[in-house]
Tab-separated table of C-alpha atoms and ligand atoms in Angstrom:
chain	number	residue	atom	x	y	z
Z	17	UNK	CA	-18.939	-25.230	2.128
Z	18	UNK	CA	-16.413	-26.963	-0.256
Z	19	UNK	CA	-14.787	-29.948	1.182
Z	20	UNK	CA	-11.553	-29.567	-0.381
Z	21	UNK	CA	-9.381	-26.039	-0.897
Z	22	UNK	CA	-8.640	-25.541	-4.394
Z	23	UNK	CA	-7.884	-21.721	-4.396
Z	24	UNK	CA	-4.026	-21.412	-5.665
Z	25	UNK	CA	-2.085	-19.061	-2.511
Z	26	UNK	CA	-0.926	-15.887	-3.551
Z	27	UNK	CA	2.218	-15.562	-2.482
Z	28	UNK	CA	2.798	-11.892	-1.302
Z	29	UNK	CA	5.976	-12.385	0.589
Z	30	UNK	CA	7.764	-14.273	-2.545
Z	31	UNK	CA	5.947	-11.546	-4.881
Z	32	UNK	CA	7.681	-8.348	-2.339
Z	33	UNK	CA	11.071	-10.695	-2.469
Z	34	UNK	CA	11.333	-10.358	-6.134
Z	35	UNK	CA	10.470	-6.770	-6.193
Z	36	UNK	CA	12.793	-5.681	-3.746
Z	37	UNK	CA	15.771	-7.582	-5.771
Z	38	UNK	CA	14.738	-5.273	-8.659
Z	39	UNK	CA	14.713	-2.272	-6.962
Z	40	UNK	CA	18.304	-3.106	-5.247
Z	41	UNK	CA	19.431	-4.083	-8.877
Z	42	UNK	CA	17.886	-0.584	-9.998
Z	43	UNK	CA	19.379	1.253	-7.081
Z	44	UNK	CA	22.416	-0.079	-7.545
Z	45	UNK	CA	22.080	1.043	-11.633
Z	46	UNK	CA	21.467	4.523	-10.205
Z	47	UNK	CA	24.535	4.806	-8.191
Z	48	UNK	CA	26.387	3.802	-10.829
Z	49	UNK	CA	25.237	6.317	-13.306
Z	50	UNK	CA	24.502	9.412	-11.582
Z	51	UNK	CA	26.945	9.121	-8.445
Z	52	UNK	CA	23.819	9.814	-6.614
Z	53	UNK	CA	21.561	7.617	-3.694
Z	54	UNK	CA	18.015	7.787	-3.253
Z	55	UNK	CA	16.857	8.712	-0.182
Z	56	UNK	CA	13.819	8.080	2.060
Z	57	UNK	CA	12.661	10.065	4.958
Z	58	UNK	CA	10.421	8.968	7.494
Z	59	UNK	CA	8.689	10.955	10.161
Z	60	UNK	CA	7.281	9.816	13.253
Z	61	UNK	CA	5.367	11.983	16.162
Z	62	UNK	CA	5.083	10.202	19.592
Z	63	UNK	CA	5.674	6.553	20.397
Z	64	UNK	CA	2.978	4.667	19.279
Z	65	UNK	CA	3.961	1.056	19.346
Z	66	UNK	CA	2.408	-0.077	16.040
Z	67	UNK	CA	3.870	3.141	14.145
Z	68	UNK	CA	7.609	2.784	15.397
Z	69	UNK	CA	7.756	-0.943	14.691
Z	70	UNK	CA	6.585	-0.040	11.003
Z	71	UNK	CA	9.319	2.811	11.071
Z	72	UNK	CA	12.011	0.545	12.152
Z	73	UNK	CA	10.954	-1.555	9.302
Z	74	UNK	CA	10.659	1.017	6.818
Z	75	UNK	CA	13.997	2.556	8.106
Z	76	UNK	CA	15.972	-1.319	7.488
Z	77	UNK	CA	14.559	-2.464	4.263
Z	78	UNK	CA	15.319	1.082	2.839
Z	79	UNK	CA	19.206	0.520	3.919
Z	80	UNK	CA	19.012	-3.223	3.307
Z	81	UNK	CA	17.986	-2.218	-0.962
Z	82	UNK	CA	20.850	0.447	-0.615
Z	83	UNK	CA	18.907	3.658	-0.284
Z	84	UNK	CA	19.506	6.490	2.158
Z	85	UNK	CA	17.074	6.490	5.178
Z	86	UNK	CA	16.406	9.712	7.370
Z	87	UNK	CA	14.133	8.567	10.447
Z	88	UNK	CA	12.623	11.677	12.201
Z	89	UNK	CA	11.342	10.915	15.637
Z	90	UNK	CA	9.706	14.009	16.807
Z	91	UNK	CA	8.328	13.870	20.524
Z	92	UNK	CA	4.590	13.901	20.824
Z	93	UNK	CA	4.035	17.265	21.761
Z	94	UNK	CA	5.026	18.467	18.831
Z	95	UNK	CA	3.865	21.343	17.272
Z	96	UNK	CA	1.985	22.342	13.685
Z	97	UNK	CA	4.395	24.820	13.134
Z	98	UNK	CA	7.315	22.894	13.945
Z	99	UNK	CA	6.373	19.672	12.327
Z	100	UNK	CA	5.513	22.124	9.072
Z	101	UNK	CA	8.897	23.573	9.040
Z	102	UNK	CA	10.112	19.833	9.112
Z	103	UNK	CA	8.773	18.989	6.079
Z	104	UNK	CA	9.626	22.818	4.850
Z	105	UNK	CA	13.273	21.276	5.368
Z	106	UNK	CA	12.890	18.103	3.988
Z	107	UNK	CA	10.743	19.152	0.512
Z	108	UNK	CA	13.907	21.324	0.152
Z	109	UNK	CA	16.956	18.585	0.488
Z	110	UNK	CA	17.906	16.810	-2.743
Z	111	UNK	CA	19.036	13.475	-0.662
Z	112	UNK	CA	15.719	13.428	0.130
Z	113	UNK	CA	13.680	11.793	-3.035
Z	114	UNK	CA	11.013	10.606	-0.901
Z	115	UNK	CA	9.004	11.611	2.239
Z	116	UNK	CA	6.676	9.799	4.694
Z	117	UNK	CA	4.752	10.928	7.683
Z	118	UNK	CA	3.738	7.897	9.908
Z	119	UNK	CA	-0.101	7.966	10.576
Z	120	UNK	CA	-1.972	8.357	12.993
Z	121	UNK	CA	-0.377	11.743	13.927
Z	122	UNK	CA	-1.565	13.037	17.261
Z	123	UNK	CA	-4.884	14.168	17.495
Z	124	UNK	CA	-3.858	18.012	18.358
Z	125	UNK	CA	-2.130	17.549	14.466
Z	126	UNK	CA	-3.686	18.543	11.349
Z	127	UNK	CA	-3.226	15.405	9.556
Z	128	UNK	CA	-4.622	16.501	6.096
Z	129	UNK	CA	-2.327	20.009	6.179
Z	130	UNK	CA	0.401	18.393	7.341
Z	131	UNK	CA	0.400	15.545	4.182
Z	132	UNK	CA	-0.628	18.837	1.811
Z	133	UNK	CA	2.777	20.075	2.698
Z	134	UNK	CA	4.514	17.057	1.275
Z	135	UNK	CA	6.231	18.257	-1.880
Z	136	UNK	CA	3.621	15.749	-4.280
Z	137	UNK	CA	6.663	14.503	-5.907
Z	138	UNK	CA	7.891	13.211	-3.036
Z	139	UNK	CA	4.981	12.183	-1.690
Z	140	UNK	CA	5.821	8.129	-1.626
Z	141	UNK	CA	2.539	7.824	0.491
Z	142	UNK	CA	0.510	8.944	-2.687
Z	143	UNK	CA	-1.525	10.718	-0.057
Z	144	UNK	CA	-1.272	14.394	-0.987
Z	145	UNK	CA	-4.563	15.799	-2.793
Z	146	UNK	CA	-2.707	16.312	-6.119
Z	147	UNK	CA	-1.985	12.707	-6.187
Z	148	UNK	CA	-5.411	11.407	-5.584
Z	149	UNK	CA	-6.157	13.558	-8.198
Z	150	UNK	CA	-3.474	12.544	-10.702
Z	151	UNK	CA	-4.341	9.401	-9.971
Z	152	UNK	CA	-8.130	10.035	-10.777
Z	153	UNK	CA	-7.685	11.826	-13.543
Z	154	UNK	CA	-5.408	8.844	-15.655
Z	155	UNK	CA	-1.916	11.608	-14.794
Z	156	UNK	CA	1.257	10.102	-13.252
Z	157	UNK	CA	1.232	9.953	-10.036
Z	158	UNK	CA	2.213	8.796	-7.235
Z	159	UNK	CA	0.292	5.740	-6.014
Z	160	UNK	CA	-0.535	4.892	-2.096
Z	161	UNK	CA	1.568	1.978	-1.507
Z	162	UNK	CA	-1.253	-0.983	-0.050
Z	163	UNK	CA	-3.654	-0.621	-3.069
Z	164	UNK	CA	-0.641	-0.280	-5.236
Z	165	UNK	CA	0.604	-3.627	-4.480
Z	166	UNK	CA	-2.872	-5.602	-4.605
Z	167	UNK	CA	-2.813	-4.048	-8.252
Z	168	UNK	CA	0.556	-5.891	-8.726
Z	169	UNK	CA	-0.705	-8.913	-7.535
Z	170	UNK	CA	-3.788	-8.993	-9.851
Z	171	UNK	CA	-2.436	-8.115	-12.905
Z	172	UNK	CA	0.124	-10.638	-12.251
Z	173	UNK	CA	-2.644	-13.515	-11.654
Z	174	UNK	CA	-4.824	-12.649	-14.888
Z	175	UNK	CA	-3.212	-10.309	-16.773
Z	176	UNK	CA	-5.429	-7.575	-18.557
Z	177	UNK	CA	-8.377	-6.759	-15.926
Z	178	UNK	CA	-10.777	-4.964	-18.807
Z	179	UNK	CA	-14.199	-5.424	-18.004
Z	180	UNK	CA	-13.677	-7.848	-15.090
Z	181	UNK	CA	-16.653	-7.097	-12.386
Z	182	UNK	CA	-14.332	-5.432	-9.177
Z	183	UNK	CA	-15.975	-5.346	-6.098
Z	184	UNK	CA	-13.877	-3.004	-3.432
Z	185	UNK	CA	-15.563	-3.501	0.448
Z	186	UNK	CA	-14.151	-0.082	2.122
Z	187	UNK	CA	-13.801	2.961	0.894
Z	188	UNK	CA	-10.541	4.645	2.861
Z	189	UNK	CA	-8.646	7.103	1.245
Z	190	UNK	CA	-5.288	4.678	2.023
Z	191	UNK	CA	-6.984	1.615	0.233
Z	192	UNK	CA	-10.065	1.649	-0.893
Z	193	UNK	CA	-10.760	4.384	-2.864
Z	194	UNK	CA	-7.482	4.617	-5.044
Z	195	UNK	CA	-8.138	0.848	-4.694
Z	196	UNK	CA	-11.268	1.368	-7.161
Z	197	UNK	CA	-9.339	4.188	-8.884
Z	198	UNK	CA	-6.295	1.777	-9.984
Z	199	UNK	CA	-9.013	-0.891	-11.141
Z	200	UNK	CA	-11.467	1.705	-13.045
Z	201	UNK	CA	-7.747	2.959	-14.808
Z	202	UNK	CA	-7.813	-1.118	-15.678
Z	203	UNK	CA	-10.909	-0.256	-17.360
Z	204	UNK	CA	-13.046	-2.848	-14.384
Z	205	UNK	CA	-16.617	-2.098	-13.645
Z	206	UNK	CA	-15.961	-0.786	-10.213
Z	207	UNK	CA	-18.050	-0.919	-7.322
Z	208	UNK	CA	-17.142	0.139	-4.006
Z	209	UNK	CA	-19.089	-1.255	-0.480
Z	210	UNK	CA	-19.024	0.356	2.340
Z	211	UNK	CA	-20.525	0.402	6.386
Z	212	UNK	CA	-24.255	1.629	4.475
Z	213	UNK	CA	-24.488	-0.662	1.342
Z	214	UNK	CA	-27.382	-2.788	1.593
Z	215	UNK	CA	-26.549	-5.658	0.966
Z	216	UNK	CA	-22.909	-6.684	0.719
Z	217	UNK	CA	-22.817	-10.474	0.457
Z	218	UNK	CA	-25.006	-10.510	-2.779
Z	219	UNK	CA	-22.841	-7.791	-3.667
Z	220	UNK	CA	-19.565	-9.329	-3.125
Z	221	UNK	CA	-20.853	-12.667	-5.137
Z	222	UNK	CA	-20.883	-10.846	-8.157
Z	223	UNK	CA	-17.125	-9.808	-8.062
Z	224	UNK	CA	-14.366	-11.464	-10.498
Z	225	UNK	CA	-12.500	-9.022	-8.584
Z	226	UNK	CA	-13.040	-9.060	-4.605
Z	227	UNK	CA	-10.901	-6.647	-2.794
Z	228	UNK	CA	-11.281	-6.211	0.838
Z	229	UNK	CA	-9.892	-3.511	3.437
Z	230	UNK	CA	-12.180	-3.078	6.329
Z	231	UNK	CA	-10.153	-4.260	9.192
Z	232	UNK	CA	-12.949	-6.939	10.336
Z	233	UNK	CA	-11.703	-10.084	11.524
Z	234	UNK	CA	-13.309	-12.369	8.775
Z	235	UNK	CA	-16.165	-10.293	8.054
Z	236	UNK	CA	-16.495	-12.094	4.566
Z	237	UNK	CA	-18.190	-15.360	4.480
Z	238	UNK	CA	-17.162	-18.410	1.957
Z	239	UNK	CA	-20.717	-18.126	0.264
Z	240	UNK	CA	-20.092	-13.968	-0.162
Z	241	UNK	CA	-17.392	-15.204	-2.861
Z	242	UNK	CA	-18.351	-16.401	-6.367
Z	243	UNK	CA	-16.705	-19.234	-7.574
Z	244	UNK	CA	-13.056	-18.344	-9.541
Z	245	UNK	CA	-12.948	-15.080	-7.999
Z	246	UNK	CA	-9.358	-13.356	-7.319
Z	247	UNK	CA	-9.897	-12.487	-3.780
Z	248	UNK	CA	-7.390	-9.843	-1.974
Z	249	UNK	CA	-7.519	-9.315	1.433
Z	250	UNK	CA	-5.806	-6.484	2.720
Z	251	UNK	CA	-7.280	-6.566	6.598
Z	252	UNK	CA	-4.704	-7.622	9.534
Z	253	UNK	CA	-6.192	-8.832	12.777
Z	254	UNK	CA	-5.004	-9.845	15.740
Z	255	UNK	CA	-7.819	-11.747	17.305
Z	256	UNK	CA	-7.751	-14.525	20.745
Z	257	UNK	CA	-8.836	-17.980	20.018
Z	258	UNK	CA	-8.674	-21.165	21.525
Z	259	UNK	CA	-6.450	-18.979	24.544
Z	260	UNK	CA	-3.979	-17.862	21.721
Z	261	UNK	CA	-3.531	-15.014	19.884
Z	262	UNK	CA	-3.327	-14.920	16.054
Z	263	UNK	CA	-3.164	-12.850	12.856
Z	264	UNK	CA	-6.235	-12.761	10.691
Z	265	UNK	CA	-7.524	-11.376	7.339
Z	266	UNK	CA	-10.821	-9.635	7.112
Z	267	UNK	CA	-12.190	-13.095	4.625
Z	268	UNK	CA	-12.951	-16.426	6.297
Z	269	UNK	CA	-9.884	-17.453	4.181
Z	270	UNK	CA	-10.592	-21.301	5.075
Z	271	UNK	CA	-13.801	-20.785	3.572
Z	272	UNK	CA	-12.915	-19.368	0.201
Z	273	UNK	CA	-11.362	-22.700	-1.517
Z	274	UNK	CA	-13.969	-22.207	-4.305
Z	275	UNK	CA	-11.995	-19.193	-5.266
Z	276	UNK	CA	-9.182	-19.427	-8.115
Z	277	UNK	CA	-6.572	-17.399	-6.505
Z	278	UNK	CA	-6.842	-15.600	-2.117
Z	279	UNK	CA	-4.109	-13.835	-0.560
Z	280	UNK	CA	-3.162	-15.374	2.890
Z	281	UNK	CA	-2.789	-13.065	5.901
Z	282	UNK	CA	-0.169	-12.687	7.166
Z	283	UNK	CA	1.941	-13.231	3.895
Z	284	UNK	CA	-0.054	-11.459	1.277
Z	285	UNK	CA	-0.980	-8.074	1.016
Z	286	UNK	CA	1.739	-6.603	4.268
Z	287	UNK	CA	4.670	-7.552	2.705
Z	288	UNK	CA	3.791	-5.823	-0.726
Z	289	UNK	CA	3.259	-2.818	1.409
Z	290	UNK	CA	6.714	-1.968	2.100
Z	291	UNK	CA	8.165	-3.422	-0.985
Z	292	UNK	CA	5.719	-0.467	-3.118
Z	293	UNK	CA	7.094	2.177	-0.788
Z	294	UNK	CA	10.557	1.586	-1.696
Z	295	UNK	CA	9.055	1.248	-5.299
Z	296	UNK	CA	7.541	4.553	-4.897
Z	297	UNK	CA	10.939	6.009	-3.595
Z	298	UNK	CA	12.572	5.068	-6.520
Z	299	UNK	CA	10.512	6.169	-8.781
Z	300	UNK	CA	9.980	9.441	-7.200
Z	301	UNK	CA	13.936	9.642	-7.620
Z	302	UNK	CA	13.632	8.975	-11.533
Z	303	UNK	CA	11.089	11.313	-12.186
Z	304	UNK	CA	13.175	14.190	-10.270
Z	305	UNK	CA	15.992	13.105	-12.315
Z	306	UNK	CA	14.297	12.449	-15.251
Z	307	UNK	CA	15.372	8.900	-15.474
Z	308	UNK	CA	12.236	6.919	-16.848
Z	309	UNK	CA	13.053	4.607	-19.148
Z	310	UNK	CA	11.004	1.497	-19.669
Z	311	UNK	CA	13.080	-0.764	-18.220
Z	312	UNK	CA	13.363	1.369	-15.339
Z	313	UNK	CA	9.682	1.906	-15.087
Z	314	UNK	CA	8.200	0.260	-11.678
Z	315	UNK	CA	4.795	1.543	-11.361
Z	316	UNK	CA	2.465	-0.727	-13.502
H	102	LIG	N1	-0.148	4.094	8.977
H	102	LIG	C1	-0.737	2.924	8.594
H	102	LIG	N2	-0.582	2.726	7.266
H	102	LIG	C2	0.121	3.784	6.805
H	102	LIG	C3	0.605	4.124	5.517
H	102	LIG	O1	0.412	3.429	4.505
H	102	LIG	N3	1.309	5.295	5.445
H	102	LIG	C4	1.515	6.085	6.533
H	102	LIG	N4	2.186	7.207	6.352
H	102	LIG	N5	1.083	5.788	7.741
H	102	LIG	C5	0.391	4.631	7.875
């Protein structure tokens, strides 16, 4: 492998700091002209360690851009019925712009009718079957947040995409398949890898485009990545070595110094995360208020 690390860093965390001094500019724009504050609500079901501390995240950096935030901690026993008439209440409030359901829900929870009953405009997840199929279909929608911000990223680096060669390893309906959805819409030649593609190194090497959520502690080798690629690596492992435990990607990231531009973990892809959802909130208040001017355009 190449002696010396010439890949330029994307910086995620500087890239989510500028956004979220737009949207607090933006938020701030609102207030003044319509009197009114956009709201987020979050919903959480049980205690799961992971999901609350991504709540309590969600819950400050929506205050902390100026935004309303309505944190729902139901207790894990929850039912359907209840948890529908939840989201019954919160589809119906007009301080509520936006509205989240933290996942994993409980395995006694219907997790696909429970997103269906999102209102899809307020659907800042971008989960809701009418948004996947905006989104496939070239209609506005609303975008899932993680593939939302890669797309950010990459336009940012290189500018148009059209007919760049996009390799997408995973095919989730969080990241990877709007993932390839967002890139197709930027007119890529798309190809998606997954658990039963053949052979997925010789696939990956023929990506301008390499964009990886698996959630496989550097799974992708240095020689899987042509040289110049834009590599994105959404994975976030904690793995033990050397007695110590760290934070990985899912791409050998000291082995991809051939490429022109990688995403670090931690410090690339997470922080865009949160940074698209207030994004998404905001622009899920505009289009209820029917504020969408250029300017105030987010979504790319
Ligand atoms: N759990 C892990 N990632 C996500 C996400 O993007 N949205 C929601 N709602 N739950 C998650």
């Amino acid at each position: 492998m190449n002696n010396q690390f010439l890949a330029d860093r994307i910086d995620g965390k500087g890239f989510a700091a500028n956004l979220v001094e737009k949207l607090t500019d933006d938020v701030t724009d609102i207030k003044e002209k319509t009197g009114l504050i956009p709201g987020l609500a979050v919903v959480l079901v049980g205690e799961d360690p992971a999901s609350s501390v991504y709540v309590s995240a969600k819950h400050r950096q929506t205050l902390a851009i100026g935004m309303q935030s309505f944190v729902h901690k139901l207790p894990i026993d929850t039912s359907q019925t209840e948890l529908m008439a939840l989201l019954t209440e919160l589809n119906a409030a007009s301080e509520v712009n936006g509205i989240l359901v933290q996942l994993p829900l409980p395995a006694h929870l219907d997790t696909n009718a429970v997103i269906n009953a999102i209102e899809p405009d307020k659907d800042v997840d971008g989960f809701h079957i009418l948004n996947a199929g905006r989104l496939a279909t070239g209609q506005d929608a609303l975008v899932p947040c993680t593939p939302l911000g890669c797309l950010m990223m990459l336009k940012d680096r290189l500018g148009s995409l059209a007919g760049m060669n996009a390799v997408v390893v995973g095919k989730s309906n969080i990241v990877g398949k709007p993932m390839a959805q967002l890139l197709m819409a930027e007119n890529c030649t798309v190809t998606v890898a997954h658990s039963k593609t053949r052979d997925v190194p010789a696939l990956c090497r023929t990506a301008d485009i390499l964009v990886v959520a698996v959630g496989r502690p550097e799974m992708v080798k240095g020689d899987w990545i042509k040289s110049g690629a834009v590599v994105i690596d959404v994975g976030i492992n904690r793995i033990e070595s050397d007695g110590r435990s760290r934070i990985v990607g899912d791409v050998a990231y000291d082995e991809a110094g051939h490429a022109s531009a990688i995403t670090p973990v931690p410090g690339g892809v997470g922080p865009m995360t949160i940074a698209c959802l207030l994004a998404n909130t905001v622009t899920a208040f505009k289009r209820q208020h029917k504020i969408v001017t250029k300017k105030e355009a987010v979504v790319v």
